[in-house]
Amino acid sequence: MSDSNLQVFIDGEFLPEKDAKISVFDHGLLYGDGVFEGIRFYNGRVFKLEEHIERIFDSAKAIHLNIGFSHADMCQAVIDTIKANELTDGYVRLVITRGAGGLGLSPYRCEKESVIVIASKITLYPAEDYQNGLKLVTCSTRRPAHDTLSPAVKSLNYLSNVMAKIEAIAAGAEEGVMLNANGLVAECTGDNVFIVKRGLIFTPPVSAGMLDGITRRVVIDLARRSGHTLTEQELSRYDLYTADEVFLTGTAAEVIPVRVYDERVIGDGKPGPVTKSLMEDFRKMVETTGTPIY
Ligand code: PXG
């Protein structure tokens, strides 16, 4: 996808899309050495900006990457990039790479990290996926264990997610469920997982090995505020197969129902009442909250 002439922020400068380039010696490219964020903005407001900026700082800290920008500068860079592109609704990709260095793993030979902000329109899941629900399959590719690369780090190493996505697409599914090293449900390739059983909501705890999703946090909060009982508890595939409702959360997907998982029809095969009410609550929240851009 290429928008005609985006203005891209690189290290404090705006460059037209065709000139927005970084070095082939950047360790972000050579080793996947860097971190990123995906942020949505709706109606001229950035949704959960502070939380996304906080998470990228945490991801950077975890990989020992120094960000030469302050928290406030980073928020401003996001706002400025959206403004430079005169957008009101869309998606921001924030990328911080280790920077250009030698052909060796050591990050200490990289001169300076690069901060990249791309603001663009977003390609949404088709509307029918929200009405009918997604098809999911279990992928054989596991989420990395905490002692490999913390799954809480939103790093440029997304290859296991990409491999899982390939498996899901090969199976004719829209998303793939990734298990942790113990064979329990961690999350999907780019979304967190929730189930509803007998009116109660469950989602695996972050310790199950996942990205601490910002949409997940919002939905946990919305569910509890509307009087639902929500428990963070490890879930197996069995728990998903036998759930009354399954839904996913993520910046790109928002709140989206699941129709079938590993060929098992979820509930009656239609989005359930809890999912539908949370989808509605989420929609209201994104339209009425957020950091103003203009
Ligand atoms: N798990 C993983 C592995 C993710 O990458 C989520 C869960 C949901 O987290 P948030 O904070 O967004 O609620 C993500 C984030 C894409 C895309 O292009 C997906 C994400 C982020 C940016 C782009 O599909 N998922």
Coordinates of C-alpha atoms and ligand atoms in Angstrom, one line a residue, residues 55 91 93 143 154 158 161 187 189-192 211 213-215 250-251, ligand 1:
R55 CA 5.1 1.1 25.8
Y91 CA -2.9 4.8 11.6
R93 CA 3.6 3.5 12.7
R143 CA 5.3 -17.3 20.8
K154 CA 7.2 -4.9 20.5
Y158 CA 8.2 -10.2 14.1
N161 CA 4.3 -13.8 14.0
E187 CA -2.5 -14.5 21.7
T189 CA -0.3 -12.9 15.5
G190 CA -1.4 -9.3 16.0
D191 CA -4.3 -9.4 18.5
N192 CA -5.1 -10.5 22.0
L211 CA 2.1 -8.3 24.0
G213 CA -2.1 -5.0 24.3
I214 CA -3.4 -1.5 24.8
T215 CA -6.8 -2.4 23.3
G250 CA -6.0 -5.0 18.8
T251 CA -5.2 -1.5 17.5
Ligands
PXG1 N1 -0.4 -8.9 20.0 C1 0.6 -8.7 19.1 C2 1.6 -9.6 18.9 C3 0.5 -7.4 18.5 O1 1.5 -7.1 17.6 C4 -1.5 -6.9 19.7 C5 -1.4 -8.1 20.3 C6 -2.6 -5.9 20.1 O2 -2.0 -4.9 20.9 P1 -2.6 -3.4 20.8 O3 -1.8 -2.6 21.8 O4 -2.5 -2.9 19.4 O5 -4.0 -3.5 21.3 C7 -0.5 -6.5 18.7 C8 -0.5 -5.2 18.0 C9 -0.8 -5.1 11.9 C10 -0.5 -4.5 13.2 O6 -0.3 -4.5 10.9 C11 -0.9 -5.3 14.3 C12 -0.5 -4.7 15.6 C13 0.1 -3.5 15.7 C14 0.4 -2.9 14.6 C15 0.1 -3.4 13.3 O7 -1.6 -6.0 11.7 N2 -0.8 -5.5 16.7

